[in-house]
Amino acid sequence: MEVLMENLVQQSLVTLDNVQLKIEQKNSLPANAKKIIGVTCQLQNQNTNIDNNDVTLTGNIVTRVIFVNEFDKFDSEDVIETFEKKITVKNYDGVNQVYVNAELINSNWHLAEDKIVTENILTVLVQGVKAYNLQIVSNLTGEVEVQRIEQQVMSFNSKINEKFEITENIQLDASCEGVLGVDVNPNLKDISIDNGKVLLKGTMNVNVLGLKMSDNVSAPYNFTHEIDFAKSIVANSITGEDLVSGNLVIDNVQMRIENNQKGAVLVLILNVRFNGDVYCNHKFNMVTDAISFDKELMLKTTQLNYNEVTSQMNTTIDIENNINLSPNSPYISRVVGVDGAKINDLQVTNSDSKVVLEGILAVNLLLENEDHLITGEHYEVPFQTYARIDTLERDYFTNASIVPLVVNIKARRGTELLVDAKLGVCIQTCVKKTIEVVSDLEEGKAKVDDGSAIRIYIIGEKENLWDLAKRTNLSCASLLEQNPNLENGCTPGERIVVYRHENVSM
């Protein structure tokens, strides 16, 4: 008897640490600022350095200040501050690669002693790759009856961290006097694989906070612009059977205003990064049972644990909600601008083929009251929505990311704000699976030959009575006589006893 073995190398992406960092900054007020209207913060240009168990995270916090200047005109200024934070990770055992990703989840600001004090909360996810080497029995040859199946196990392959640039010219309205700032929210609609390339398709939703003349007064206003994009990323190790998931991050936004024959043009240069995970399907033959005709066999099994990842779901969801203003708030005649929308405190749960998403939509609003005064206010709008996935089960682990694509807010009766938002949602699910694999076997003592010519066979996948008769060289009637349980059908993996005192030509 000859034993054929196969080496199975499985890689798993595991979470080593998930920490929150607080970054406090104090920035001087703009020199010509008369009144602060609003402050928003963005995380840009993050980078990591890994040294043993220490992870050093660096990047920029871009603080945009919108204010009324000394000439009673609206203005804005961006302040870029560099930060460096060190994280010590203790659970590095068995990890051969480490990946780090940071996300700005919340920002607060206040004024203190002519300084703008910002408090930013970052969540930092540290992941590592663990490899498991396993040797399994793939086949046996000789005087032996073998049951084997083709097994498929999904394993983590690699990370993709690819940067690319998108340039877009946005024609401004003739009444536009300037731009206070832009928010760019990426909406990834589709990820596919073709000939060693990852194809990304989606849109960049641009929310522009501009200025225009209204009743001889310069006032802020909002308009949106959508950029369609398709990007190809070369990844030579990827095959058509692999699975890729991930999301887009805006690393940096550069803007300037130029003039053409039609008027003013807002030129945007977007530095975009795709953070992706690649999973591969590994197929192998595996012996599940075996019977030797002349020696006793003892099979040694072990458990193989892995995560089966499903294809990423990209969709959009609309939410509606109301903001009731406090009784002592001034009468609001209209909302003149929305800025810095983001999703905080996202919670994801599974329920009856649905992914339930709960969180808070945080926005900065520019409100005009009945006296035509414009003030800046920060609001947090709780929401609950869901996305349907027909194949979803309760034991699936589900992760999601949400970006606000378009946020429309209107004033109603002066004391209520109506919120209508469109959210871009990416959902990734996986389920933990365990299979028993034959990792080794041991030959025992020789079987006693009592002359009965007894053989034991294992019913294979999709085998019927006719197939068994042909394989054992017996008639169907003889097989049924010796194994009455076959009258109820053939069950894969079931053992049957054959007395070979009959020789039938098939």
C-alpha positions as semicolon CSV with decimal commas, in nm:
position;residue;x (nm);y (nm);z (nm)
1;M;0,000;0,000;0,000
2;E;0,130;0,343;-0,097
3;V;0,023;0,658;0,086
4;L;0,009;0,985;-0,105
5;M;0,031;1,300;0,110
6;E;-0,042;1,663;0,027
7;N;0,082;1,975;0,204
8;L;-0,190;2,226;0,282
9;V;-0,083;2,579;0,377
10;Q;-0,364;2,797;0,507
11;Q;-0,335;3,167;0,590
12;S;-0,578;3,348;0,819
13;L;-0,621;3,721;0,876
14;V;-0,667;3,776;1,250
15;T;-0,725;4,088;1,460
16;L;-0,432;4,160;1,690
17;D;-0,561;4,483;1,840
18;N;-0,836;4,740;1,795
19;V;-0,762;5,055;1,992
20;Q;-0,893;5,410;2,009
21;L;-0,659;5,709;2,010
22;K;-0,739;6,063;2,115
23;I;-0,558;6,342;1,931
24;E;-0,600;6,690;2,078
25;Q;-0,481;6,997;1,891
26;K;-0,483;7,370;1,951
27;N;-0,481;7,597;1,647
28;S;-0,476;7,974;1,640
29;L;-0,780;8,152;1,505
30;P;-0,743;8,282;1,147
31;A;-0,595;8,630;1,164
32;N;-0,895;8,793;0,994
33;A;-1,167;8,582;1,164
34;K;-1,450;8,781;1,317
35;K;-1,689;8,491;1,390
36;I;-1,634;8,114;1,370
37;I;-1,915;7,937;1,182
38;G;-1,796;7,576;1,179
39;V;-1,498;7,342;1,210
40;T;-1,448;7,001;1,045
41;C;-1,155;6,759;1,061
42;Q;-1,024;6,492;0,823
43;L;-0,759;6,221;0,854
44;Q;-0,520;6,221;0,558
45;N;-0,193;6,063;0,445
46;Q;-0,176;5,797;0,717
47;N;0,135;5,582;0,729
48;T;0,263;5,310;0,962
49;N;0,601;5,176;1,068
50;I;0,626;4,839;1,247
51;D;0,922;4,757;1,471
52;N;0,892;4,433;1,670
53;N;0,579;4,482;1,883
54;D;0,557;4,860;1,831
55;V;0,335;5,018;1,565
56;T;0,404;5,385;1,491
57;L;0,115;5,563;1,320
58;T;0,173;5,896;1,148
59;G;-0,054;6,119;0,940
60;N;-0,218;6,455;0,902
61;I;-0,527;6,600;1,066
62;V;-0,667;6,864;0,829
63;T;-0,883;7,113;1,018
64;R;-1,108;7,331;0,803
65;V;-1,232;7,650;0,970
66;I;-1,529;7,835;0,818
67;F;-1,568;8,190;0,948
68;V;-1,689;8,542;0,884
69;N;-1,394;8,771;0,817
70;E;-1,331;9,132;0,909
71;F;-1,518;9,249;0,597
72;D;-1,831;9,052;0,699
73;K;-1,763;8,803;0,420
74;F;-1,758;8,425;0,453
75;D;-1,414;8,268;0,431
76;S;-1,236;7,941;0,510
77;E;-0,888;7,822;0,602
78;D;-0,733;7,475;0,623
79;V;-0,480;7,399;0,897
80;I;-0,268;7,086;0,851
81;E;-0,115;6,929;1,162
82;T;0,111;6,622;1,165
83;F;0,073;6,364;1,441
84;E;0,263;6,056;1,554
85;K;0,123;5,785;1,784
86;K;0,283;5,462;1,907
87;I;0,086;5,145;1,981
88;T;0,233;4,840;2,153
89;V;0,077;4,513;2,038
90;K;0,131;4,211;2,263
91;N;-0,023;3,930;2,059
92;Y;0,237;3,886;1,784
93;D;0,291;3,511;1,837
94;G;0,284;3,317;1,512
95;V;0,226;3,627;1,298
96;N;0,448;3,681;0,995
97;Q;0,281;3,993;0,846
98;V;0,109;4,290;1,009
99;Y;-0,133;4,542;0,857
100;V;-0,259;4,862;1,020
101;N;-0,551;5,088;0,925
102;A;-0,675;5,400;1,106
103;E;-1,009;5,575;1,074
104;L;-1,134;5,905;1,214
105;I;-1,466;5,824;1,381
106;N;-1,549;6,138;1,576
107;S;-1,446;6,505;1,609
108;N;-1,536;6,779;1,859
109;W;-1,419;7,136;1,885
110;H;-1,453;7,440;2,109
111;L;-1,294;7,782;2,155
112;A;-1,058;7,848;2,446
113;E;-0,834;8,154;2,488
114;D;-0,845;8,253;2,119
115;K;-0,757;7,897;2,019
116;I;-0,957;7,637;1,830
117;V;-0,929;7,319;2,038
118;T;-1,012;7,001;1,845
119;E;-1,051;6,654;1,992
120;N;-1,035;6,373;1,735
121;I;-1,103;6,006;1,809
122;L;-0,926;5,756;1,586
123;T;-0,985;5,380;1,582
124;V;-0,680;5,178;1,479
125;L;-0,724;4,821;1,357
126;V;-0,409;4,605;1,371
127;Q;-0,433;4,275;1,181
128;G;-0,185;3,996;1,128
129;V;-0,149;3,694;0,902
130;K;-0,107;3,354;1,063
131;A;-0,004;3,054;0,852
132;Y;-0,098;2,696;0,935
133;N;0,089;2,406;0,777
134;L;-0,104;2,080;0,760
135;Q;-0,018;1,752;0,589
136;I;-0,316;1,544;0,478
137;V;-0,371;1,207;0,314
138;S;-0,485;1,270;-0,043
139;N;-0,488;0,913;-0,180
140;L;-0,404;0,548;-0,112
141;T;-0,308;0,285;-0,369
142;G;-0,292;-0,094;-0,350
143;E;-0,523;-0,347;-0,185
144;V;-0,739;-0,086;-0,021
145;E;-1,090;0,056;-0,060
146;V;-1,079;0,436;-0,041
147;Q;-1,340;0,707;-0,007
148;R;-1,213;1,052;-0,097
149;I;-1,369;1,385;-0,182
150;E;-1,254;1,709;-0,337
151;Q;-1,253;1,973;-0,064
152;Q;-1,237;2,349;-0,107
153;V;-1,108;2,579;0,168
154;M;-1,090;2,957;0,148
155;S;-0,768;3,110;0,276
156;F;-0,639;3,465;0,310
157;N;-0,392;3,545;0,033
158;S;-0,268;3,904;0,051
159;K;-0,350;4,269;0,106
160;I;-0,392;4,532;-0,166
161;N;-0,299;4,889;-0,083
162;E;-0,306;5,067;-0,417
163;K;-0,308;5,445;-0,468
164;F;-0,441;5,627;-0,772
165;E;-0,542;5,977;-0,874
166;I;-0,866;6,118;-1,010
167;T;-0,882;6,467;-1,164
168;E;-1,214;6,638;-1,232
169;N;-1,315;6,983;-1,358
170;I;-1,645;7,110;-1,216
171;Q;-1,806;7,403;-1,395
172;L;-1,924;7,657;-1,137
173;D;-2,246;7,852;-1,163
174;A;-2,214;8,209;-1,289
175;S;-2,340;8,337;-0,953
176;C;-2,072;8,145;-0,758
177;E;-1,826;8,383;-0,593
178;G;-1,597;8,126;-0,431
179;V;-1,565;7,787;-0,266
180;L;-1,535;7,739;0,110
181;G;-1,459;7,367;0,091
182;V;-1,548;7,028;-0,053
183;D;-1,636;6,691;0,098
184;V;-1,560;6,389;-0,120
185;N;-1,732;6,059;-0,038
186;P;-1,636;5,748;-0,238
187;N;-1,909;5,502;-0,335
188;L;-1,760;5,169;-0,449
189;K;-2,025;4,993;-0,659
190;D;-1,847;4,688;-0,798
191;I;-1,528;4,481;-0,753
192;S;-1,438;4,218;-1,011
193;I;-1,135;4,017;-1,127
194;D;-1,020;3,980;-1,487
195;N;-0,690;3,836;-1,613
196;G;-0,480;3,920;-1,309
197;K;-0,641;4,259;-1,257
198;V;-0,882;4,395;-0,997
199;L;-1,146;4,617;-1,160
200;L;-1,305;4,888;-0,945
201;K;-1,615;5,081;-1,051
202;G;-1,799;5,347;-0,859
203;T;-1,864;5,715;-0,807
204;M;-1,712;6,000;-0,612
205;N;-1,988;6,211;-0,459
206;V;-1,862;6,567;-0,419
207;N;-2,043;6,807;-0,186
208;V;-1,930;7,165;-0,255
209;L;-1,989;7,445;-0,005
210;G;-1,978;7,757;-0,219
211;L;-2,059;8,128;-0,197
212;K;-2,300;8,327;-0,408
213;M;-2,479;8,660;-0,402
214;S;-2,833;8,658;-0,263
215;D;-3,019;8,987;-0,210
216;N;-2,687;9,170;-0,250
217;V;-2,541;8,962;0,033
218;S;-2,275;8,696;-0,001
219;A;-2,409;8,372;0,148
220;P;-2,306;8,006;0,154
221;Y;-2,488;7,743;-0,050
222;N;-2,451;7,372;-0,133
223;F;-2,438;7,183;-0,459
224;T;-2,336;6,826;-0,540
225;H;-2,140;6,671;-0,824
226;E;-2,092;6,302;-0,910
227;I;-1,775;6,162;-1,066
228;D;-1,797;5,820;-1,233
229;F;-1,472;5,624;-1,229
230;A;-1,334;5,286;-1,336
231;K;-0,989;5,180;-1,218
232;S;-0,781;4,874;-1,301
233;I;-0,527;4,747;-1,044
234;V;-0,265;4,495;-1,153
235;A;-0,234;4,195;-0,919
236;N;-0,053;3,915;-1,098
237;S;-0,114;3,650;-0,831
238;I;-0,495;3,682;-0,851
239;T;-0,701;3,425;-1,040
240;G;-1,066;3,418;-1,145
241;E;-1,153;3,188;-0,853
242;D;-1,022;3,435;-0,594
243;L;-1,234;3,682;-0,400
244;V;-1,147;4,047;-0,338
245;S;-1,316;4,280;-0,090
246;G;-1,228;4,626;0,036
247;N;-1,311;4,995;0,039
248;L;-1,187;5,330;-0,088
249;V;-1,024;5,599;0,124
250;I;-0,964;5,961;0,023
251;D;-0,605;6,031;0,120
252;N;-0,592;6,392;0,007
253;V;-0,798;6,652;-0,180
254;Q;-0,641;6,939;-0,369
255;M;-0,854;7,211;-0,525
256;R;-0,808;7,532;-0,717
257;I;-1,025;7,761;-0,927
258;E;-0,943;7,831;-1,292
259;N;-1,126;8,018;-1,567
260;N;-1,232;7,899;-1,909
261;Q;-1,461;8,035;-2,180
262;K;-1,770;7,935;-1,982
263;G;-1,654;8,092;-1,656
264;A;-1,500;7,964;-1,333
265;V;-1,400;7,597;-1,300
266;L;-1,329;7,411;-0,977
267;V;-1,035;7,175;-1,042
268;L;-1,025;6,876;-0,804
269;I;-0,729;6,639;-0,769
270;L;-0,823;6,338;-0,555
271;N;-0,561;6,103;-0,411
272;V;-0,749;5,778;-0,356
273;R;-0,639;5,453;-0,192
274;F;-0,797;5,109;-0,224
275;N;-0,764;4,895;0,090
276;G;-0,842;4,539;-0,013
277;D;-0,820;4,179;0,106
278;V;-0,759;3,890;-0,133
279;Y;-0,888;3,540;-0,050
280;C;-0,808;3,231;-0,256
281;N;-0,994;2,901;-0,284
282;H;-0,762;2,604;-0,236
283;K;-0,891;2,274;-0,379
284;F;-0,743;1,943;-0,269
285;N;-0,827;1,573;-0,262
286;M;-0,886;1,435;0,084
287;V;-0,927;1,077;0,205
288;T;-1,228;1,053;0,437
289;D;-1,233;0,675;0,492
290;A;-1,031;0,368;0,388
291;I;-1,046;-0,011;0,431
292;S;-0,753;-0,245;0,371
293;F;-0,835;-0,596;0,256
294;D;-0,531;-0,760;0,417
295;K;-0,430;-0,533;0,708
296;E;-0,611;-0,331;0,970
297;L;-0,608;0,048;0,913
298;M;-0,633;0,317;1,179
299;L;-0,703;0,666;1,044
300;K;-0,581;0,969;1,236
301;T;-0,794;1,280;1,192
302;T;-0,759;1,644;1,288
303;Q;-0,983;1,950;1,270
304;L;-0,931;2,223;1,013
305;N;-1,089;2,559;1,106
306;Y;-1,132;2,835;0,851
307;N;-1,350;3,133;0,761
308;E;-1,558;3,115;0,447
309;V;-1,587;3,469;0,313
310;T;-1,874;3,577;0,087
311;S;-1,863;3,829;-0,194
312;Q;-1,881;4,189;-0,083
313;M;-2,218;4,359;-0,117
314;N;-2,216;4,723;-0,228
315;T;-2,541;4,915;-0,216
316;T;-2,702;5,249;-0,131
317;I;-2,967;5,313;0,134
318;D;-3,190;5,616;0,193
319;I;-3,267;5,733;0,546
320;E;-3,508;5,995;0,675
321;N;-3,531;6,155;1,017
322;N;-3,627;6,476;1,194
323;I;-3,430;6,710;1,418
324;N;-3,649;6,887;1,672
325;L;-3,488;7,213;1,783
326;S;-3,494;7,313;2,146
327;P;-3,781;7,548;2,248
328;N;-3,545;7,841;2,308
329;S;-3,383;7,812;1,963
330;P;-3,437;8,100;1,721
331;Y;-3,679;8,054;1,432
332;I;-3,491;7,887;1,141
333;S;-3,595;8,015;0,800
334;R;-3,370;7,790;0,593
335;V;-3,063;7,564;0,583
336;V;-2,798;7,733;0,371
337;G;-2,522;7,472;0,391
338;V;-2,426;7,119;0,501
339;D;-2,063;7,035;0,573
340;G;-1,849;6,756;0,719
341;A;-2,108;6,475;0,720
342;K;-1,982;6,145;0,866
343;I;-2,111;5,826;1,029
344;N;-2,030;5,758;1,396
345;D;-2,094;5,467;1,636
346;L;-2,195;5,216;1,368
347;Q;-2,345;4,891;1,503
348;V;-2,404;4,588;1,277
349;T;-2,628;4,290;1,361
350;N;-2,792;4,003;1,168
351;S;-3,165;3,935;1,176
352;D;-3,376;3,713;0,943
353;S;-3,182;3,756;0,616
354;K;-3,122;4,121;0,698
355;V;-2,819;4,318;0,811
356;V;-2,943;4,578;1,059
357;L;-2,737;4,899;1,060
358;E;-2,761;5,147;1,347
359;G;-2,551;5,458;1,386
360;I;-2,535;5,836;1,405
361;L;-2,518;6,075;1,111
362;A;-2,311;6,372;1,231
363;V;-2,334;6,697;1,030
364;N;-2,237;7,062;1,058
365;L;-2,516;7,295;0,941
366;L;-2,520;7,660;0,843
367;L;-2,863;7,792;0,947
368;E;-3,028;8,122;0,862
369;N;-3,271;8,258;1,120
370;E;-3,562;8,500;1,077
371;D;-3,326;8,796;1,125
372;H;-3,115;8,672;0,826
373;L;-2,826;8,586;1,056
374;I;-2,628;8,271;0,968
375;T;-2,496;8,051;1,246
376;G;-2,311;7,721;1,249
377;E;-2,450;7,427;1,450
378;H;-2,343;7,064;1,494
379;Y;-2,613;6,797;1,499
380;E;-2,613;6,421;1,546
381;V;-2,897;6,228;1,386
382;P;-2,953;5,865;1,499
383;F;-3,073;5,623;1,232
384;Q;-3,163;5,257;1,190
385;T;-3,187;5,087;0,852
386;Y;-3,119;4,750;0,697
387;A;-2,993;4,572;0,385
388;R;-3,141;4,240;0,273
389;I;-2,912;3,944;0,197
390;D;-3,114;3,632;0,114
391;T;-2,827;3,390;0,190
392;L;-2,749;3,546;0,528
393;E;-2,766;3,326;0,837
394;R;-2,756;3,424;1,203
395;D;-2,417;3,262;1,271
396;Y;-2,248;3,474;1,004
397;F;-2,005;3,739;1,122
398;T;-2,090;4,065;0,946
399;N;-1,887;4,381;0,904
400;A;-1,998;4,700;0,727
401;S;-1,877;5,046;0,640
402;I;-2,099;5,344;0,556
403;V;-2,026;5,681;0,397
404;P;-2,283;5,963;0,358
405;L;-2,310;6,032;-0,015
406;V;-2,575;6,305;-0,031
407;V;-2,727;6,482;0,271
408;N;-3,027;6,711;0,215
409;I;-3,170;6,900;0,513
410;K;-3,462;7,144;0,504
411;A;-3,618;7,368;0,767
412;R;-3,984;7,315;0,855
413;R;-4,201;7,552;1,058
414;G;-3,883;7,713;1,192
415;T;-3,851;7,459;1,475
416;E;-3,783;7,134;1,291
417;L;-3,525;7,011;1,041
418;L;-3,609;6,736;0,790
419;V;-3,314;6,507;0,710
420;D;-3,302;6,309;0,385
421;A;-2,971;6,131;0,326
422;K;-2,833;5,875;0,081
423;L;-2,573;5,641;0,229
424;G;-2,319;5,421;0,050
425;V;-2,293;5,082;0,223
426;C;-2,031;4,805;0,190
427;I;-2,116;4,476;0,366
428;Q;-1,880;4,180;0,415
429;T;-1,992;3,854;0,575
430;C;-1,812;3,535;0,669
431;V;-1,889;3,217;0,861
432;K;-1,658;2,997;1,066
433;K;-1,636;2,639;0,940
434;T;-1,472;2,321;1,067
435;I;-1,400;2,000;0,878
436;E;-1,236;1,673;0,980
437;V;-0,936;1,581;0,767
438;V;-0,731;1,260;0,762
439;S;-0,383;1,375;0,856
440;D;-0,214;1,033;0,897
441;L;-0,282;0,662;0,914
442;E;-0,129;0,358;1,071
443;E;-0,120;0,000;0,941
444;G;-0,213;-0,261;1,198
445;K;-0,172;-0,638;1,208
446;A;-0,265;-0,865;0,918
447;K;-0,629;-0,973;0,895
448;V;-0,707;-1,341;0,947
449;D;-0,799;-1,515;0,620
450;D;-1,079;-1,756;0,704
451;G;-1,148;-1,836;0,340
452;S;-1,481;-1,652;0,332
453;A;-1,350;-1,396;0,083
454;I;-1,530;-1,117;0,265
455;R;-1,479;-0,766;0,137
456;I;-1,603;-0,437;0,279
457;Y;-1,673;-0,151;0,040
458;I;-1,748;0,219;0,095
459;I;-2,030;0,372;-0,106
460;G;-1,899;0,668;-0,301
461;E;-2,063;0,998;-0,392
462;K;-2,354;0,965;-0,642
463;E;-2,320;0,585;-0,656
464;N;-2,636;0,378;-0,703
465;L;-2,704;0,004;-0,679
466;W;-2,608;-0,056;-1,040
467;D;-2,274;0,122;-0,989
468;L;-2,202;-0,091;-0,681
469;A;-2,288;-0,412;-0,866
470;K;-2,054;-0,318;-1,147
471;R;-1,774;-0,224;-0,906
472;T;-1,804;-0,544;-0,695
473;N;-1,872;-0,772;-0,993
474;L;-2,194;-0,899;-0,832
475;S;-2,558;-0,892;-0,933
476;C;-2,794;-0,632;-0,790
477;A;-3,004;-0,911;-0,640
478;S;-2,703;-1,059;-0,463
479;L;-2,604;-0,720;-0,322
480;L;-2,957;-0,665;-0,190
481;E;-2,961;-1,011;-0,037
482;Q;-2,634;-0,948;0,146
483;N;-2,718;-0,583;0,234
484;P;-3,096;-0,538;0,274
485;N;-3,044;-0,177;0,383
486;L;-2,963;-0,090;0,018
487;E;-3,334;-0,125;-0,062
488;N;-3,371;0,223;0,093
489;G;-3,107;0,367;-0,138
490;C;-2,731;0,418;-0,137
491;T;-2,588;0,653;0,125
492;P;-2,241;0,798;0,047
493;G;-1,986;0,686;0,306
494;E;-2,189;0,384;0,418
495;R;-2,003;0,051;0,437
496;I;-2,141;-0,262;0,272
497;V;-2,034;-0,624;0,323
498;V;-1,974;-0,841;0,017
499;Y;-1,931;-1,221;0,014
500;R;-1,756;-1,291;-0,312
501;H;-1,880;-1,643;-0,370
502;E;-2,059;-1,529;-0,683
503;N;-1,891;-1,424;-1,005
504;V;-2,120;-1,242;-1,241
505;S;-2,009;-1,093;-1,570
506;M;-2,148;-0,745;-1,604
